[in-house]
Amino acid sequence: MKSGSKSPSKSAFVMKMMKNIICKILFLLRAERLYKWVHLMKNGPAVRVLSLHRVIDEHGSLSEADHRDLEKGCLSLSDFKRRISYLSAQYKFCTIAQCVENKDAVRNNAIVLTCDDGYRDVYTTIYPFMRDKGMPFTVFVTPGWVGCEGMLTRADIDIMSKDPLVEWGAHGVSHLPLTELS
């Protein structure tokens, strides 16, 4: 190798860094279409997964737990609606199974919304909004918590299970950290 020439790995690293910088600039400038194109060139097609736990209606009566969860970063209903409305203009919402079964979904700007743990907010807040917009989503419920205070009830699950927009998955029976179990 001649003195002063860049090694292939160093040149690939520099190119990747440049693509990252361009993506960040385009994103900050809100140049969505150009950003998506550069991102696609850089990374190839990908499914985006937006995972959340709670969406709290800030206009209702809030418990201490609601206030704590909002302070920890759970979304208010108005933030949720604003973000989902923005994302639905940019991406096509689908379930995890739809992305696996339909490879075109990945190429067509797919996004998956998942709700972890099975908080009752899924039924009272998220489900009505997503149903009214006709957007599918996935719920990872913790079966051992069904019916506990603040969690989905059996009746909530029965109602949502009849809706093809809702996909279900298990989030462990009792939410124990699986990496710590034998």
Tab-separated table of C-alpha atoms in Angstrom:
chain	number	residue	atom	x	y	z
A	1	MET	CA	0.000	0.000	0.000
A	2	LYS	CA	1.350	3.408	-0.929
A	3	SER	CA	2.159	5.853	1.773
A	4	GLY	CA	-0.717	8.268	2.384
A	5	SER	CA	-3.439	6.067	0.841
A	6	LYS	CA	-6.381	5.151	3.027
A	7	SER	CA	-6.999	1.549	3.993
A	8	PRO	CA	-10.341	0.091	2.846
A	9	SER	CA	-11.596	-0.123	6.438
A	10	LYS	CA	-10.690	3.484	7.195
A	11	SER	CA	-12.303	4.728	3.988
A	12	ALA	CA	-15.478	2.697	4.721
A	13	PHE	CA	-15.549	4.179	8.222
A	14	VAL	CA	-15.225	7.726	6.860
A	15	MET	CA	-18.020	7.062	4.334
A	16	LYS	CA	-20.291	5.696	7.067
A	17	MET	CA	-19.582	8.744	9.242
A	18	MET	CA	-20.413	11.074	6.338
A	19	LYS	CA	-23.699	9.246	5.698
A	20	ASN	CA	-24.563	9.517	9.410
A	21	ILE	CA	-23.855	13.255	9.400
A	22	ILE	CA	-25.936	13.778	6.246
A	23	CYS	CA	-28.823	11.781	7.741
A	24	LYS	CA	-28.732	13.839	10.951
A	25	ILE	CA	-28.669	17.142	9.047
A	26	LEU	CA	-31.571	16.109	6.815
A	27	PHE	CA	-33.557	14.892	9.815
A	28	LEU	CA	-32.972	18.155	11.694
A	29	LEU	CA	-34.004	20.130	8.609
A	30	ARG	CA	-37.201	18.050	8.451
A	31	ALA	CA	-36.357	16.940	4.921
A	32	GLU	CA	-38.174	13.621	5.462
A	33	ARG	CA	-38.166	12.252	1.917
A	34	LEU	CA	-34.485	12.976	1.363
A	35	TYR	CA	-33.682	11.688	4.853
A	36	LYS	CA	-35.549	8.427	4.136
A	37	TRP	CA	-33.746	8.011	0.829
A	38	VAL	CA	-30.302	8.546	2.386
A	39	HIS	CA	-31.237	6.314	5.336
A	40	LEU	CA	-32.386	3.584	2.927
A	41	MET	CA	-29.144	3.865	0.956
A	42	LYS	CA	-27.149	3.694	4.171
A	43	ASN	CA	-29.013	0.918	5.997
A	44	GLY	CA	-31.304	-0.832	3.550
A	45	PRO	CA	-34.982	-1.488	4.293
A	46	ALA	CA	-35.876	-1.765	7.948
A	47	VAL	CA	-38.918	-2.082	10.136
A	48	ARG	CA	-39.183	0.597	12.758
A	49	VAL	CA	-40.596	-0.493	16.107
A	50	LEU	CA	-42.067	2.056	18.478
A	51	SER	CA	-42.436	0.481	21.896
A	52	LEU	CA	-44.324	2.072	24.753
A	53	HIS	CA	-45.765	1.164	28.092
A	54	ARG	CA	-48.368	3.733	29.019
A	55	VAL	CA	-50.334	6.569	27.463
A	56	ILE	CA	-51.941	8.674	30.161
A	57	ASP	CA	-54.946	10.912	29.551
A	58	GLU	CA	-53.707	14.091	31.187
A	59	HIS	CA	-57.245	15.520	31.186
A	60	GLY	CA	-58.611	12.805	33.464
A	61	SER	CA	-58.059	12.387	37.188
A	62	LEU	CA	-54.434	11.383	37.686
A	63	SER	CA	-53.126	9.142	40.438
A	64	GLU	CA	-49.699	9.542	42.014
A	65	ALA	CA	-48.530	6.625	39.852
A	66	ASP	CA	-49.768	8.461	36.727
A	67	HIS	CA	-47.806	11.576	37.704
A	68	ARG	CA	-44.672	9.494	38.383
A	69	ASP	CA	-45.013	7.671	35.058
A	70	LEU	CA	-45.415	10.951	33.168
A	71	GLU	CA	-42.284	12.276	34.877
A	72	LYS	CA	-40.420	9.074	33.896
A	73	GLY	CA	-41.266	9.571	30.230
A	74	CYS	CA	-44.583	7.834	29.614
A	75	LEU	CA	-46.610	9.696	27.013
A	76	SER	CA	-49.577	11.923	27.662
A	77	LEU	CA	-52.569	11.311	25.405
A	78	SER	CA	-52.007	14.582	23.532
A	79	ASP	CA	-48.316	13.697	22.894
A	80	PHE	CA	-49.320	10.203	21.767
A	81	LYS	CA	-51.926	11.517	19.319
A	82	ARG	CA	-49.522	14.102	17.916
A	83	ARG	CA	-46.702	11.590	17.459
A	84	ILE	CA	-48.862	8.852	15.938
A	85	SER	CA	-50.488	11.350	13.558
A	86	TYR	CA	-47.051	12.544	12.444
A	87	LEU	CA	-45.752	8.990	12.019
A	88	SER	CA	-48.835	7.835	10.117
A	89	ALA	CA	-48.138	10.505	7.484
A	90	GLN	CA	-44.605	9.110	7.055
A	91	TYR	CA	-44.997	5.358	7.605
A	92	LYS	CA	-47.500	2.521	7.248
A	93	PHE	CA	-48.506	0.992	10.576
A	94	CYS	CA	-48.571	-2.797	10.670
A	95	THR	CA	-48.255	-5.634	13.149
A	96	ILE	CA	-45.129	-7.723	13.620
A	97	ALA	CA	-46.807	-10.679	11.869
A	98	GLN	CA	-47.720	-8.490	8.888
A	99	CYS	CA	-44.075	-7.440	8.539
A	100	VAL	CA	-42.883	-11.045	8.718
A	101	GLU	CA	-45.516	-12.324	6.288
A	102	ASN	CA	-45.231	-9.451	3.815
A	103	LYS	CA	-41.684	-8.485	2.904
A	104	ASP	CA	-43.069	-5.531	0.900
A	105	ALA	CA	-44.207	-3.982	4.185
A	106	VAL	CA	-40.560	-3.578	5.134
A	107	ARG	CA	-39.758	-1.821	1.872
A	108	ASN	CA	-42.808	0.407	2.169
A	109	ASN	CA	-41.837	2.325	5.310
A	110	ALA	CA	-43.392	-0.014	7.849
A	111	ILE	CA	-43.660	0.922	11.495
A	112	VAL	CA	-44.870	-1.321	14.325
A	113	LEU	CA	-46.382	0.061	17.523
A	114	THR	CA	-46.000	-2.276	20.495
A	115	CYS	CA	-47.490	-1.850	23.952
A	116	ASP	CA	-45.600	-3.715	26.667
A	117	ASP	CA	-46.889	-5.199	29.928
A	118	GLY	CA	-50.647	-4.769	29.347
A	119	TYR	CA	-51.475	-1.592	31.242
A	120	ARG	CA	-55.167	-0.704	31.175
A	121	ASP	CA	-54.250	2.444	29.190
A	122	VAL	CA	-53.959	0.136	26.186
A	123	TYR	CA	-57.720	-0.438	26.315
A	124	THR	CA	-58.900	2.966	27.542
A	125	THR	CA	-56.553	5.248	25.591
A	126	ILE	CA	-54.446	3.585	22.878
A	127	TYR	CA	-56.997	1.161	21.453
A	128	PRO	CA	-59.772	3.706	20.779
A	129	PHE	CA	-57.392	6.056	18.959
A	130	MET	CA	-55.715	3.332	16.876
A	131	ARG	CA	-59.089	1.700	16.077
A	132	ASP	CA	-60.587	5.009	14.941
A	133	LYS	CA	-57.557	5.589	12.675
A	134	GLY	CA	-57.648	1.983	11.366
A	135	MET	CA	-54.036	1.403	12.454
A	136	PRO	CA	-52.906	-2.015	13.711
A	137	PHE	CA	-50.696	-2.470	16.771
A	138	THR	CA	-49.275	-5.237	18.944
A	139	VAL	CA	-49.871	-5.782	22.670
A	140	PHE	CA	-47.350	-7.787	24.704
A	141	VAL	CA	-49.412	-8.653	27.747
A	142	THR	CA	-48.060	-10.059	31.006
A	143	PRO	CA	-50.640	-12.810	31.707
A	144	GLY	CA	-49.889	-12.975	35.438
A	145	TRP	CA	-50.845	-9.301	35.766
A	146	VAL	CA	-54.231	-9.511	33.984
A	147	GLY	CA	-56.914	-8.139	36.286
A	148	CYS	CA	-54.454	-6.526	38.692
A	149	GLU	CA	-54.929	-2.851	39.532
A	150	GLY	CA	-54.068	-0.635	36.575
A	151	MET	CA	-53.688	-3.578	34.191
A	152	LEU	CA	-55.874	-4.976	31.411
A	153	THR	CA	-58.844	-7.014	32.544
A	154	ARG	CA	-60.044	-10.241	30.952
A	155	ALA	CA	-63.037	-8.310	29.558
A	156	ASP	CA	-60.723	-5.690	27.967
A	157	ILE	CA	-58.707	-8.454	26.320
A	158	ASP	CA	-61.834	-10.261	25.105
A	159	ILE	CA	-63.126	-7.100	23.412
A	160	MET	CA	-59.809	-6.201	21.766
A	161	SER	CA	-59.160	-9.828	20.729
A	162	LYS	CA	-62.120	-9.629	18.374
A	163	ASP	CA	-60.526	-6.727	16.494
A	164	PRO	CA	-58.159	-7.734	13.660
A	165	LEU	CA	-56.171	-4.514	14.220
A	166	VAL	CA	-54.851	-5.870	17.534
A	167	GLU	CA	-52.086	-8.480	17.560
A	168	TRP	CA	-51.165	-10.254	20.793
A	169	GLY	CA	-47.928	-11.531	22.251
A	170	ALA	CA	-46.760	-12.627	25.695
A	171	HIS	CA	-44.438	-10.490	27.760
A	172	GLY	CA	-43.511	-13.339	30.102
A	173	VAL	CA	-46.029	-14.763	32.541
A	174	SER	CA	-44.905	-12.686	35.513
A	175	HIS	CA	-42.454	-10.178	33.952
A	176	LEU	CA	-39.384	-11.800	35.521
A	177	PRO	CA	-36.118	-10.853	33.772
A	178	LEU	CA	-35.614	-13.910	31.542
A	179	THR	CA	-31.855	-13.390	31.352
A	180	GLU	CA	-31.664	-13.982	35.107
A	181	LEU	CA	-33.672	-17.233	35.162
A	182	SER	CA	-32.231	-20.733	34.977
